[in-house]
PDB file of C-alpha atoms in Angstrom:
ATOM      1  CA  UNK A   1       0.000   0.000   0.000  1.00 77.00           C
ATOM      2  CA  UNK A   2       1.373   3.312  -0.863  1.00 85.00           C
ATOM      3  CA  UNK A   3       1.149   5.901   1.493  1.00 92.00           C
ATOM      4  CA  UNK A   4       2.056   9.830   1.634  1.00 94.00           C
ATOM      5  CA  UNK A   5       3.529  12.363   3.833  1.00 94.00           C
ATOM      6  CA  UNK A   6       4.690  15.977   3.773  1.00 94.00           C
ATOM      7  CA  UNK A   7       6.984  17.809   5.515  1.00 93.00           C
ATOM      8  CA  UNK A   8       7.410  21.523   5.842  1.00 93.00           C
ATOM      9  CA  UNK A   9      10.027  23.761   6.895  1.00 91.00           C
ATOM     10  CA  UNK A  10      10.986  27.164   6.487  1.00 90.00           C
ATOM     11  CA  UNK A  11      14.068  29.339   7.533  1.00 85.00           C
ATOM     12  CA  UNK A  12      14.041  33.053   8.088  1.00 82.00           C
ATOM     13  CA  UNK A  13      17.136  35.351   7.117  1.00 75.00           C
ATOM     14  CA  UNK A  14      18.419  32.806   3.956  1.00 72.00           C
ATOM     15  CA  UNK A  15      21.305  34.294   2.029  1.00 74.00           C
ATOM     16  CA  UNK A  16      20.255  36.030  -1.088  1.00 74.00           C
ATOM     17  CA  UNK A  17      23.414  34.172  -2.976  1.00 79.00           C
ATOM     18  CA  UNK A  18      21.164  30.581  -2.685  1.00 81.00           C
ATOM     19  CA  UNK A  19      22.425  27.422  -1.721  1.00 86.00           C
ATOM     20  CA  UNK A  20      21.417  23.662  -1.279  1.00 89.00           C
ATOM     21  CA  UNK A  21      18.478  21.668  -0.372  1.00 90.00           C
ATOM     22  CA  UNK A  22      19.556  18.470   1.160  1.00 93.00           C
ATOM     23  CA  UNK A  23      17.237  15.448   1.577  1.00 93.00           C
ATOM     24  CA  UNK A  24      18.570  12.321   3.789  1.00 95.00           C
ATOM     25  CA  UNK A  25      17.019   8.960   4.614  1.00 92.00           C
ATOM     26  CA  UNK A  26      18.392   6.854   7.859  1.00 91.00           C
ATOM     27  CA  UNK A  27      21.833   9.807   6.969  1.00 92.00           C
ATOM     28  CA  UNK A  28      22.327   8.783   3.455  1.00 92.00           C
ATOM     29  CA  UNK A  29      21.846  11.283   0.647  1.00 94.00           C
ATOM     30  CA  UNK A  30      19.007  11.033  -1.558  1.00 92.00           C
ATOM     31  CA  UNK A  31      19.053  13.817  -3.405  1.00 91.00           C
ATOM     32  CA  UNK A  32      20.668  17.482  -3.345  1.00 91.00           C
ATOM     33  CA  UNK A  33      18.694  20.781  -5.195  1.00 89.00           C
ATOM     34  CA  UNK A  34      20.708  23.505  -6.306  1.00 86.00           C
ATOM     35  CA  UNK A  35      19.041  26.512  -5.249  1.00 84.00           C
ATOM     36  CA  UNK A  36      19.702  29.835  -7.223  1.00 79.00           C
ATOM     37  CA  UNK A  37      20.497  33.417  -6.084  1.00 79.00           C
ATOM     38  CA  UNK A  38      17.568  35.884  -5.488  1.00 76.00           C
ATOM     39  CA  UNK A  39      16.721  37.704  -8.523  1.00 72.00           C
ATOM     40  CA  UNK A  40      17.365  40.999  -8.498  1.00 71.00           C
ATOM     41  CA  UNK A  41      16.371  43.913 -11.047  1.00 70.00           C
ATOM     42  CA  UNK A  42      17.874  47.075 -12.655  1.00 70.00           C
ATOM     43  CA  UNK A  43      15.073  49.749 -10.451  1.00 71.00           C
ATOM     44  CA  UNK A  44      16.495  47.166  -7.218  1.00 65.00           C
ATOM     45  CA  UNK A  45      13.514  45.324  -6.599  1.00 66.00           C
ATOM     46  CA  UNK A  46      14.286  41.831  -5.690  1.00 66.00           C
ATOM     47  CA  UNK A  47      12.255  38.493  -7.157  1.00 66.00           C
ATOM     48  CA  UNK A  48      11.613  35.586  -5.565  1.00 66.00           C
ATOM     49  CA  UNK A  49      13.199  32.374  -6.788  1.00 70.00           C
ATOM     50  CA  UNK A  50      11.169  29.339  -6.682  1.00 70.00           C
ATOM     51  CA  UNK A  51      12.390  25.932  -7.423  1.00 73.00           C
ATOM     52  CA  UNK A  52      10.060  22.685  -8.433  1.00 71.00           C
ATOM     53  CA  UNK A  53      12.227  19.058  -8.213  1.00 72.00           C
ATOM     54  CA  UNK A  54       9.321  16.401  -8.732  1.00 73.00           C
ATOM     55  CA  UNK A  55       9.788  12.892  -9.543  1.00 80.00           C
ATOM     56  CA  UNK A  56      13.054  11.780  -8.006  1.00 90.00           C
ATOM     57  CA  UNK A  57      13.346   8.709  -6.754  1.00 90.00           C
ATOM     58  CA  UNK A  58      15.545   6.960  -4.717  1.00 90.00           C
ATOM     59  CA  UNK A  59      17.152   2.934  -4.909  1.00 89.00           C
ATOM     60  CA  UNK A  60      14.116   1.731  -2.966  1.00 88.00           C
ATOM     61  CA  UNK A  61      11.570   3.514  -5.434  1.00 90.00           C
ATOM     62  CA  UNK A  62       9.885   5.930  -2.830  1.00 92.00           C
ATOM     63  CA  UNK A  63       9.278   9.044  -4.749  1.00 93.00           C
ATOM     64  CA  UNK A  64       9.769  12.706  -3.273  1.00 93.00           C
ATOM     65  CA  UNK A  65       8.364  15.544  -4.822  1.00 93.00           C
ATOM     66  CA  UNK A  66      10.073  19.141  -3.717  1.00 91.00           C
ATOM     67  CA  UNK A  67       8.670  22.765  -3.885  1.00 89.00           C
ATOM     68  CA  UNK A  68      11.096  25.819  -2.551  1.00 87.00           C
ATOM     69  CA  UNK A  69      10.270  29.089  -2.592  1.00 83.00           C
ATOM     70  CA  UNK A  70      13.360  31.488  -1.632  1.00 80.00           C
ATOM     71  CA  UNK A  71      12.586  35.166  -0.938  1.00 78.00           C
ATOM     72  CA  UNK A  72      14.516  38.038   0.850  1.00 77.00           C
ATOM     73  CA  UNK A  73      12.683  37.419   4.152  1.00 81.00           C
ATOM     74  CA  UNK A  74      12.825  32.952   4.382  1.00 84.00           C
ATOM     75  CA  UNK A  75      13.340  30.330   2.321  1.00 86.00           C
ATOM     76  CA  UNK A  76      10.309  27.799   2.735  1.00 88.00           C
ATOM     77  CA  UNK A  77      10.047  24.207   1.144  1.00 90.00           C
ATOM     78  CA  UNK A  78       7.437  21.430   1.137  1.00 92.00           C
ATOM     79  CA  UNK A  79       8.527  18.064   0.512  1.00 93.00           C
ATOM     80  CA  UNK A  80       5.371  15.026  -0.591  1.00 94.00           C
ATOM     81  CA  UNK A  81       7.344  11.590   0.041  1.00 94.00           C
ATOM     82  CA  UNK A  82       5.361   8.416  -1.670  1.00 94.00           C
ATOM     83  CA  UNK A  83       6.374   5.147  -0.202  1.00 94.00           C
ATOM     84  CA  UNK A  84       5.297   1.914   0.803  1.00 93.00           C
ATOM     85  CA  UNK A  85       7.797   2.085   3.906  1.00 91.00           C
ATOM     86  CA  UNK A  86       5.753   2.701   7.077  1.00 87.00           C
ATOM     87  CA  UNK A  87       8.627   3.617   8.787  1.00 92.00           C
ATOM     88  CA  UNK A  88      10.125   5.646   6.787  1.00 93.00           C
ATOM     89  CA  UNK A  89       8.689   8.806   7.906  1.00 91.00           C
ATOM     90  CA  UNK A  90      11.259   8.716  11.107  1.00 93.00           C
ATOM     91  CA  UNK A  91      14.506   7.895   8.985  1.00 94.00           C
ATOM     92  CA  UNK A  92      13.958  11.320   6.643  1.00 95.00           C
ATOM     93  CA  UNK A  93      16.168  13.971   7.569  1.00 94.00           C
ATOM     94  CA  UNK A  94      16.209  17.207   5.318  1.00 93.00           C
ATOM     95  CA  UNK A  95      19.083  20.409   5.291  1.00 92.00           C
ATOM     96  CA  UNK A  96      19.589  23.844   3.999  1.00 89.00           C
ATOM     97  CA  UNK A  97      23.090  25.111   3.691  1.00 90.00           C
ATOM     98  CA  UNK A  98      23.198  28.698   2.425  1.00 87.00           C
ATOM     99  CA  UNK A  99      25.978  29.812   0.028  1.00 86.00           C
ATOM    100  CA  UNK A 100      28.162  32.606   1.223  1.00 80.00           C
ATOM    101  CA  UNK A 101      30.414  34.642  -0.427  1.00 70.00           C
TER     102      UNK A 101
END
């Protein structure tokens, strides 16, 4: 039986230069999303930068779906995992790590 589950996070104070969305399950690495620099334009106004990674799927075929959404303020992502593992929920681990320069 397939079931799903979401998790939700968000992080205030992100750098505007991007980073990386990491996803982990039982502290292996499943899967790492580049995440762009804010977009910023010639008047100065500054865009927000969203990212949509569907469809990846790790050895075990449990599918996770990502949406992140990076503005000024927070950087905010959802993250829809479809297994069959009824454990699984406890082993997923996820990380943001900012790019600095």
């Amino acid at each position: 039986m397939h079931i799903k589950f979401k998790l939700i996070g968000e992080k205030y104070s992100p750098t505007i230069y991007g980073g990386y969305f990491i996803i982990y399950n039982n502290d292996i690495e499943v899967s790492i999303v580049c995440i762009p620099s804010l977009t910023i334009s010639n008047d100065g106004n500054v865009f927000n930068s969203i990212i949509k990674e569907s469809c990846i799927y790790d050895e075990c075929g449990n599918e996770y779906d990502i949406d992140i959404v990076l503005s000024i303020n927070k950087i905010i992502w959802r993250l829809v995992i479809e297994t069959t593992d009824n454990i699984l929920r406890d082993k997923i681990k996820v990380e943001y790590q900012p790019t600095y320069f």
